[in-house]
């Protein structure tokens, strides 16, 4: 089978021929149809992600496809079933042997591309806003990086959950996409005074931040008393250092949050979230925004779209001809 592998840190991925895996006990063999790229994949290539696979490694954190074979001990899944999975690695290939307990059956109406674009982006935003930050109807949600993979879903879900949503992104084109997702207010991070503009809108009750850096610092100072802040990534390249005196004076809460960690710590949080999200998708309340669909041999081009911030929403790699 074909697989796109990281052979050397910091170098482009290589398209290689490798053996089709055999599912072990507790695993299923999945014929992969589509793989959603994530900013974390670019960090794995650099060697700066929190998880570092031994090389050579097939990367690709999330995928969708059809079960081809079932390993011993698997009773809740069957051959021919369509699934999506968050595995951390292995998605940029034609087949993968995956633990059965991370495979999620997908609705019949969901395409392979939508399924590959769904789990991480929507899952991260839903667990973050609902389970972690306890976003309530009528609260003001500030979303940084609002046109990216997770940011755009935070806008969409925040609006669906009844919040007043402030979307922050770079340039009119990206802000227009955030507006289509339901944003009530649009702020251009290249030109606005974020702190002043957010305060003028009434301040933030919840901050959703995959960016970090100066934008986090400005958002922190635009928070209302008892606001909750979710720093879930540092796409700016700068990890903010949080002044405790501001937290104290305003009774603010900064919430540590790594969505992928729940696969080990408390997977029920994720399965409960997926049940809600798939129901909303089936009802037509959610629709993944995929800006680019590329074939397997163009996986490096897909990663570059993320690095250069030329993508909006998701980039999906299709693995079948």
C-alpha positions as a LaTeX table, in Angstrom:
\begin{tabular}{lrrr}
\hline
Residue & $x$ (\AA) & $y$ (\AA) & $z$ (\AA) \\
\hline
Unk1 & 0.00 & 0.00 & 0.00 \\
Unk2 & 1.00 & 3.64 & $-0.32$ \\
Unk3 & 1.76 & 5.64 & 2.82 \\
Unk4 & 3.09 & 9.14 & 3.37 \\
Unk5 & 5.80 & 8.95 & 6.01 \\
Unk6 & 8.01 & 11.24 & 8.03 \\
Unk7 & 11.53 & 9.85 & 7.58 \\
Unk8 & 13.60 & 12.72 & 8.96 \\
Unk9 & 12.49 & 15.57 & 11.23 \\
Unk10 & 12.16 & 18.91 & 9.48 \\
Unk11 & 12.12 & 17.34 & 6.00 \\
Unk12 & 9.24 & 16.87 & 3.54 \\
Unk13 & 7.18 & 13.72 & 3.87 \\
Unk14 & 7.94 & 10.78 & 1.59 \\
Unk15 & 5.41 & 8.69 & $-0.38$ \\
Unk16 & 6.48 & 5.08 & 0.19 \\
Unk17 & 5.29 & 1.52 & $-0.47$ \\
Unk18 & 4.82 & $-0.34$ & 2.81 \\
Unk19 & 3.08 & $-3.60$ & 3.80 \\
Unk20 & $-0.64$ & $-3.56$ & 4.54 \\
Unk21 & $-0.94$ & $-4.03$ & 8.32 \\
Unk22 & $-2.70$ & $-6.98$ & 9.93 \\
Unk23 & $-5.16$ & $-6.11$ & 12.71 \\
Unk24 & $-4.15$ & $-7.47$ & 16.11 \\
Unk25 & $-6.57$ & $-8.42$ & 18.84 \\
Unk26 & $-8.76$ & $-5.43$ & 19.64 \\
Unk27 & $-8.03$ & $-3.76$ & 16.31 \\
Unk28 & $-9.75$ & $-3.32$ & 12.97 \\
Unk29 & $-8.22$ & $-2.92$ & 9.52 \\
Unk30 & $-9.59$ & 0.22 & 7.86 \\
Unk31 & $-9.40$ & 1.09 & 4.19 \\
Unk32 & $-8.83$ & 4.81 & 4.51 \\
Unk33 & $-10.72$ & 7.13 & 2.18 \\
Unk34 & $-9.82$ & 10.53 & 3.57 \\
Unk35 & $-7.48$ & 12.06 & 6.15 \\
Unk36 & $-7.96$ & 15.46 & 7.76 \\
Unk37 & $-4.78$ & 17.50 & 8.26 \\
Unk38 & $-4.24$ & 19.47 & 11.45 \\
Unk39 & $-1.77$ & 22.10 & 12.60 \\
Unk40 & $-0.41$ & 19.49 & 15.00 \\
Unk41 & 0.79 & 17.48 & 11.98 \\
Unk42 & 3.11 & 20.34 & 11.05 \\
Unk43 & 4.52 & 20.29 & 14.57 \\
Unk44 & 5.12 & 16.52 & 14.36 \\
Unk45 & 7.16 & 17.12 & 11.20 \\
Unk46 & 9.26 & 19.71 & 13.08 \\
Unk47 & 9.60 & 17.47 & 16.13 \\
Unk48 & 7.95 & 19.99 & 18.46 \\
Unk49 & 4.63 & 18.23 & 19.10 \\
Unk50 & 3.90 & 16.80 & 22.55 \\
Unk51 & 3.91 & 13.28 & 21.11 \\
Unk52 & 6.92 & 12.09 & 19.08 \\
Unk53 & 6.57 & 8.85 & 17.09 \\
Unk54 & 9.59 & 6.69 & 16.22 \\
Unk55 & 10.71 & 7.24 & 12.62 \\
Unk56 & 9.81 & 6.45 & 9.94 \\
Unk57 & 6.24 & 7.28 & 10.89 \\
Unk58 & 3.01 & 7.56 & 8.94 \\
Unk59 & 1.42 & 10.78 & 10.13 \\
Unk60 & $-2.19$ & 11.99 & 9.88 \\
Unk61 & $-4.18$ & 12.37 & 13.08 \\
Unk62 & $-7.72$ & 11.70 & 11.90 \\
Unk63 & $-9.22$ & 9.67 & 9.14 \\
Unk64 & $-12.37$ & 8.11 & 7.76 \\
Unk65 & $-12.93$ & 4.89 & 5.85 \\
Unk66 & $-14.46$ & 1.43 & 5.77 \\
Unk67 & $-13.60$ & $-1.56$ & 7.96 \\
Unk68 & $-12.01$ & $-4.33$ & 5.88 \\
Unk69 & $-11.24$ & $-6.83$ & 8.64 \\
Unk70 & $-11.90$ & $-7.23$ & 12.36 \\
Unk71 & $-9.34$ & $-8.50$ & 14.87 \\
Unk72 & $-10.02$ & $-10.95$ & 17.68 \\
Unk73 & $-12.13$ & $-9.70$ & 20.53 \\
Unk74 & $-13.88$ & $-6.93$ & 18.60 \\
Unk75 & $-17.65$ & $-7.32$ & 18.80 \\
Unk76 & $-19.09$ & $-3.81$ & 18.44 \\
Unk77 & $-17.75$ & $-3.18$ & 14.93 \\
Unk78 & $-18.04$ & $-5.25$ & 11.75 \\
Unk79 & $-16.62$ & $-5.54$ & 8.26 \\
Unk80 & $-18.13$ & $-3.01$ & 5.84 \\
Unk81 & $-18.95$ & $-0.45$ & 8.53 \\
Unk82 & $-18.02$ & 3.18 & 7.83 \\
Unk83 & $-16.08$ & 4.84 & 10.63 \\
Unk84 & $-14.02$ & 7.88 & 11.56 \\
Unk85 & $-11.10$ & 7.71 & 13.96 \\
Unk86 & $-8.73$ & 9.96 & 15.87 \\
Unk87 & $-5.54$ & 7.93 & 16.15 \\
Unk88 & $-2.83$ & 10.59 & 16.39 \\
Unk89 & $-0.91$ & 8.94 & 13.55 \\
Unk90 & $-1.45$ & 6.68 & 10.54 \\
Unk91 & $-4.04$ & 8.58 & 8.50 \\
Unk92 & $-1.94$ & 9.35 & 5.41 \\
Unk93 & $-2.04$ & 5.84 & 4.04 \\
Unk94 & $-4.37$ & 3.56 & 2.13 \\
Unk95 & $-4.89$ & 1.23 & 5.11 \\
Unk96 & $-4.44$ & 1.41 & 8.88 \\
Unk97 & $-4.83$ & $-1.07$ & 11.73 \\
Unk98 & $-6.59$ & 0.91 & 14.44 \\
Unk99 & $-7.72$ & 0.18 & 17.99 \\
Unk100 & $-11.42$ & $-0.58$ & 17.74 \\
Unk101 & $-12.26$ & 1.58 & 20.73 \\
Unk102 & $-11.15$ & 4.78 & 18.95 \\
Unk103 & $-13.28$ & 4.11 & 15.86 \\
Unk104 & $-16.60$ & 5.94 & 15.74 \\
Unk105 & $-19.40$ & 4.81 & 13.39 \\
Unk106 & $-20.48$ & 7.75 & 11.24 \\
Unk107 & $-23.97$ & 8.67 & 10.01 \\
Unk108 & $-25.00$ & 7.32 & 6.62 \\
Unk109 & $-25.49$ & 10.87 & 5.34 \\
Unk110 & $-21.91$ & 11.91 & 6.20 \\
Unk111 & $-19.37$ & 11.89 & 3.37 \\
Unk112 & $-15.84$ & 10.56 & 3.86 \\
Unk113 & $-14.43$ & 14.07 & 3.45 \\
Unk114 & $-16.79$ & 15.55 & 6.05 \\
Unk115 & $-15.99$ & 12.68 & 8.44 \\
Unk116 & $-12.24$ & 13.23 & 8.07 \\
Unk117 & $-12.73$ & 16.94 & 8.77 \\
Unk118 & $-15.02$ & 16.44 & 11.74 \\
Unk119 & $-13.66$ & 14.71 & 14.83 \\
Unk120 & $-10.75$ & 16.88 & 15.94 \\
Unk121 & $-12.04$ & 20.31 & 14.94 \\
Unk122 & $-15.60$ & 19.92 & 16.19 \\
Unk123 & $-14.60$ & 17.66 & 19.07 \\
Unk124 & $-11.98$ & 20.12 & 20.32 \\
Unk125 & $-14.37$ & 23.05 & 20.20 \\
Unk126 & $-17.38$ & 21.26 & 21.67 \\
Unk127 & $-15.55$ & 19.70 & 24.63 \\
Unk128 & $-13.72$ & 22.98 & 25.21 \\
Unk129 & $-16.77$ & 25.21 & 25.16 \\
Unk130 & $-19.25$ & 22.85 & 26.81 \\
Unk131 & $-17.40$ & 20.49 & 29.16 \\
Unk132 & $-14.45$ & 22.73 & 30.08 \\
Unk133 & $-15.60$ & 26.37 & 29.84 \\
Unk134 & $-19.33$ & 25.78 & 30.49 \\
Unk135 & $-20.36$ & 28.36 & 27.89 \\
Unk136 & $-23.88$ & 29.59 & 28.62 \\
Unk137 & $-26.49$ & 31.16 & 26.32 \\
Unk138 & $-26.15$ & 34.93 & 26.20 \\
Unk139 & $-22.46$ & 34.96 & 27.11 \\
Unk140 & $-19.93$ & 36.67 & 24.88 \\
Unk141 & $-17.46$ & 34.28 & 23.25 \\
Unk142 & $-14.20$ & 35.63 & 21.82 \\
Unk143 & $-12.65$ & 33.29 & 19.23 \\
Unk144 & $-9.08$ & 33.95 & 18.11 \\
Unk145 & $-7.88$ & 32.39 & 14.86 \\
Unk146 & $-11.53$ & 32.20 & 13.89 \\
Unk147 & $-11.03$ & 31.04 & 10.29 \\
Unk148 & $-8.78$ & 28.07 & 11.10 \\
Unk149 & $-9.68$ & 24.44 & 11.62 \\
Unk150 & $-10.72$ & 24.62 & 15.26 \\
Unk151 & $-11.46$ & 28.35 & 15.38 \\
Unk152 & $-14.14$ & 28.16 & 12.72 \\
Unk153 & $-15.91$ & 25.31 & 14.51 \\
Unk154 & $-15.77$ & 27.30 & 17.75 \\
Unk155 & $-17.61$ & 30.14 & 16.00 \\
Unk156 & $-20.20$ & 27.74 & 14.59 \\
Unk157 & $-20.73$ & 25.85 & 17.85 \\
Unk158 & $-20.65$ & 28.98 & 20.00 \\
Unk159 & $-23.48$ & 30.45 & 17.96 \\
Unk160 & $-25.41$ & 27.17 & 18.08 \\
Unk161 & $-25.00$ & 27.15 & 21.88 \\
Unk162 & $-26.52$ & 30.63 & 22.15 \\
Unk163 & $-23.44$ & 32.82 & 22.62 \\
Unk164 & $-22.75$ & 36.27 & 21.19 \\
Unk165 & $-19.66$ & 35.47 & 19.10 \\
Unk166 & $-16.73$ & 37.79 & 18.38 \\
Unk167 & $-14.53$ & 36.34 & 15.61 \\
Unk168 & $-10.92$ & 37.47 & 15.22 \\
Unk169 & $-9.03$ & 36.60 & 12.02 \\
Unk170 & $-6.61$ & 38.12 & 9.52 \\
Unk171 & $-8.17$ & 39.96 & 6.58 \\
Unk172 & $-11.60$ & 40.47 & 5.08 \\
Unk173 & $-11.71$ & 37.13 & 3.24 \\
Unk174 & $-11.15$ & 35.06 & 6.38 \\
Unk175 & $-13.55$ & 37.20 & 8.38 \\
Unk176 & $-16.23$ & 36.66 & 5.74 \\
Unk177 & $-15.91$ & 32.90 & 6.27 \\
Unk178 & $-16.27$ & 33.39 & 10.04 \\
Unk179 & $-19.39$ & 35.46 & 9.42 \\
Unk180 & $-20.88$ & 32.65 & 7.34 \\
Unk181 & $-20.25$ & 30.33 & 10.31 \\
Unk182 & $-22.37$ & 32.58 & 12.53 \\
Unk183 & $-20.08$ & 35.25 & 13.99 \\
Unk184 & $-21.93$ & 38.29 & 15.32 \\
Unk185 & $-18.90$ & 40.61 & 15.38 \\
Unk186 & $-15.78$ & 40.60 & 13.19 \\
Unk187 & $-12.34$ & 41.94 & 14.17 \\
Unk188 & $-9.30$ & 42.00 & 11.88 \\
Unk189 & $-6.28$ & 41.00 & 13.98 \\
Unk190 & $-3.94$ & 42.81 & 11.57 \\
Unk191 & $-5.53$ & 46.21 & 12.05 \\
Unk192 & $-7.68$ & 46.36 & 15.19 \\
Unk193 & $-6.87$ & 47.23 & 18.79 \\
Unk194 & $-8.17$ & 43.91 & 20.11 \\
Unk195 & $-8.39$ & 44.91 & 23.75 \\
Unk196 & $-10.21$ & 48.18 & 23.04 \\
Unk197 & $-12.56$ & 46.69 & 20.45 \\
Unk198 & $-13.60$ & 43.73 & 22.60 \\
Unk199 & $-14.16$ & 45.94 & 25.63 \\
Unk200 & $-16.28$ & 48.26 & 23.45 \\
Unk201 & $-18.46$ & 45.25 & 22.58 \\
Unk202 & $-18.97$ & 44.51 & 26.27 \\
Unk203 & $-15.94$ & 42.36 & 27.08 \\
Unk204 & $-15.37$ & 38.61 & 26.79 \\
Unk205 & $-16.90$ & 35.97 & 29.06 \\
Unk206 & $-15.12$ & 33.05 & 27.37 \\
Unk207 & $-11.92$ & 33.22 & 25.29 \\
Unk208 & $-11.11$ & 30.41 & 22.85 \\
Unk209 & $-7.49$ & 30.72 & 21.77 \\
Unk210 & $-5.52$ & 28.45 & 19.43 \\
Unk211 & $-3.11$ & 31.31 & 18.62 \\
Unk212 & $-1.35$ & 32.52 & 21.79 \\
Unk213 & 1.19 & 35.33 & 21.74 \\
Unk214 & 0.13 & 38.97 & 21.74 \\
Unk215 & $-3.48$ & 38.15 & 20.90 \\
Unk216 & $-3.85$ & 36.12 & 24.10 \\
Unk217 & $-2.36$ & 38.97 & 26.12 \\
Unk218 & $-4.82$ & 41.46 & 24.62 \\
Unk219 & $-7.77$ & 39.07 & 25.08 \\
Unk220 & $-6.85$ & 38.50 & 28.72 \\
Unk221 & $-7.11$ & 42.22 & 29.36 \\
Unk222 & $-10.47$ & 42.41 & 27.58 \\
Unk223 & $-12.11$ & 39.81 & 29.83 \\
Unk224 & $-15.08$ & 40.45 & 32.06 \\
Unk225 & $-14.92$ & 39.39 & 35.72 \\
Unk226 & $-15.20$ & 35.59 & 36.11 \\
Unk227 & $-14.33$ & 34.98 & 32.45 \\
Unk228 & $-12.85$ & 31.64 & 31.42 \\
Unk229 & $-9.92$ & 31.36 & 29.00 \\
Unk230 & $-9.04$ & 28.29 & 26.94 \\
Unk231 & $-5.47$ & 28.41 & 25.57 \\
Unk232 & $-5.47$ & 25.31 & 23.36 \\
Unk233 & $-2.63$ & 26.02 & 20.95 \\
Unk234 & 0.11 & 28.44 & 20.03 \\
Unk235 & $-0.05$ & 28.92 & 16.26 \\
Unk236 & 1.71 & 32.27 & 16.70 \\
Unk237 & 4.77 & 30.41 & 17.91 \\
Unk238 & 4.72 & 32.19 & 21.27 \\
Unk239 & 3.47 & 30.60 & 24.48 \\
Unk240 & 1.97 & 33.38 & 26.63 \\
Unk241 & 3.19 & 33.90 & 30.17 \\
Unk242 & 0.07 & 34.61 & 32.21 \\
Unk243 & 0.24 & 37.36 & 34.89 \\
Unk244 & $-1.41$ & 35.95 & 38.00 \\
Unk245 & $-2.29$ & 39.40 & 39.33 \\
Unk246 & $-4.80$ & 39.93 & 36.49 \\
Unk247 & $-6.37$ & 36.55 & 37.20 \\
Unk248 & $-6.68$ & 37.48 & 40.87 \\
Unk249 & $-8.21$ & 40.93 & 40.41 \\
Unk250 & $-10.85$ & 39.79 & 37.91 \\
Unk251 & $-11.48$ & 36.29 & 39.30 \\
Unk252 & $-10.48$ & 34.82 & 35.94 \\
Unk253 & $-9.97$ & 31.12 & 35.21 \\
Unk254 & $-7.39$ & 29.85 & 32.71 \\
Unk255 & $-8.26$ & 26.27 & 31.79 \\
Unk256 & $-5.61$ & 23.75 & 30.76 \\
Unk257 & $-7.00$ & 21.78 & 27.85 \\
Unk258 & $-5.58$ & 19.06 & 25.58 \\
Unk259 & $-8.43$ & 17.35 & 23.74 \\
Unk260 & $-6.38$ & 14.36 & 22.63 \\
Unk261 & $-5.46$ & 13.56 & 26.21 \\
Unk262 & $-9.04$ & 12.49 & 26.91 \\
Unk263 & $-8.53$ & 9.36 & 24.81 \\
Unk264 & $-6.50$ & 8.10 & 27.79 \\
Unk265 & $-7.77$ & 10.14 & 30.75 \\
Unk266 & $-11.54$ & 9.95 & 30.26 \\
Unk267 & $-12.65$ & 8.74 & 26.79 \\
Unk268 & $-16.33$ & 9.00 & 27.76 \\
Unk269 & $-15.98$ & 12.78 & 27.51 \\
Unk270 & $-15.20$ & 12.35 & 23.82 \\
Unk271 & $-17.83$ & 9.71 & 23.05 \\
Unk272 & $-20.54$ & 11.78 & 24.74 \\
Unk273 & $-19.44$ & 14.80 & 22.73 \\
Unk274 & $-19.43$ & 12.88 & 19.44 \\
Unk275 & $-22.99$ & 11.68 & 20.09 \\
Unk276 & $-24.15$ & 15.29 & 20.35 \\
Unk277 & $-22.11$ & 16.46 & 17.36 \\
Unk278 & $-23.21$ & 13.67 & 15.02 \\
Unk279 & $-26.82$ & 14.36 & 15.97 \\
Unk280 & $-26.39$ & 18.04 & 15.13 \\
Unk281 & $-24.72$ & 17.11 & 11.83 \\
Unk282 & $-27.58$ & 14.76 & 10.92 \\
Unk283 & $-30.05$ & 17.54 & 11.67 \\
Unk284 & $-28.16$ & 19.86 & 9.30 \\
Unk285 & $-26.98$ & 22.17 & 12.10 \\
Unk286 & $-23.26$ & 21.61 & 11.38 \\
Unk287 & $-21.33$ & 21.53 & 8.11 \\
Unk288 & $-17.53$ & 21.24 & 8.00 \\
Unk289 & $-15.80$ & 23.94 & 5.97 \\
Unk290 & $-13.12$ & 22.29 & 3.81 \\
Unk291 & $-11.06$ & 24.76 & 1.81 \\
Unk292 & $-8.82$ & 22.22 & 0.03 \\
Unk293 & $-9.16$ & 18.56 & $-0.99$ \\
Unk294 & $-5.90$ & 17.05 & $-2.29$ \\
Unk295 & $-4.72$ & 13.56 & $-3.32$ \\
Unk296 & $-2.30$ & 11.53 & $-1.19$ \\
Unk297 & 0.74 & 12.48 & $-3.28$ \\
Unk298 & 0.12 & 16.16 & $-2.48$ \\
Unk299 & 0.17 & 15.75 & 1.31 \\
Unk300 & 3.20 & 18.04 & 1.59 \\
Unk301 & 1.27 & 20.75 & $-0.26$ \\
Unk302 & $-1.57$ & 20.33 & 2.21 \\
Unk303 & 0.75 & 20.81 & 5.19 \\
Unk304 & 2.22 & 23.91 & 3.57 \\
Unk305 & $-1.27$ & 25.39 & 3.26 \\
Unk306 & $-1.54$ & 25.08 & 7.06 \\
Unk307 & 1.94 & 26.46 & 7.73 \\
Unk308 & 1.38 & 29.48 & 5.49 \\
Unk309 & $-2.15$ & 30.02 & 6.82 \\
Unk310 & $-3.57$ & 29.92 & 3.31 \\
Unk311 & $-6.20$ & 27.37 & 4.29 \\
Unk312 & $-9.50$ & 28.11 & 5.97 \\
Unk313 & $-11.35$ & 25.47 & 7.94 \\
Unk314 & $-9.88$ & 22.08 & 7.04 \\
Unk315 & $-7.51$ & 20.59 & 4.50 \\
Unk316 & $-8.42$ & 17.00 & 3.60 \\
Unk317 & $-6.25$ & 14.43 & 1.80 \\
Unk318 & $-8.08$ & 11.74 & $-0.16$ \\
Unk319 & $-6.32$ & 8.39 & $-0.22$ \\
Unk320 & $-8.31$ & 6.58 & $-2.89$ \\
Unk321 & $-8.13$ & 7.19 & $-6.62$ \\
\hline
\end{tabular}
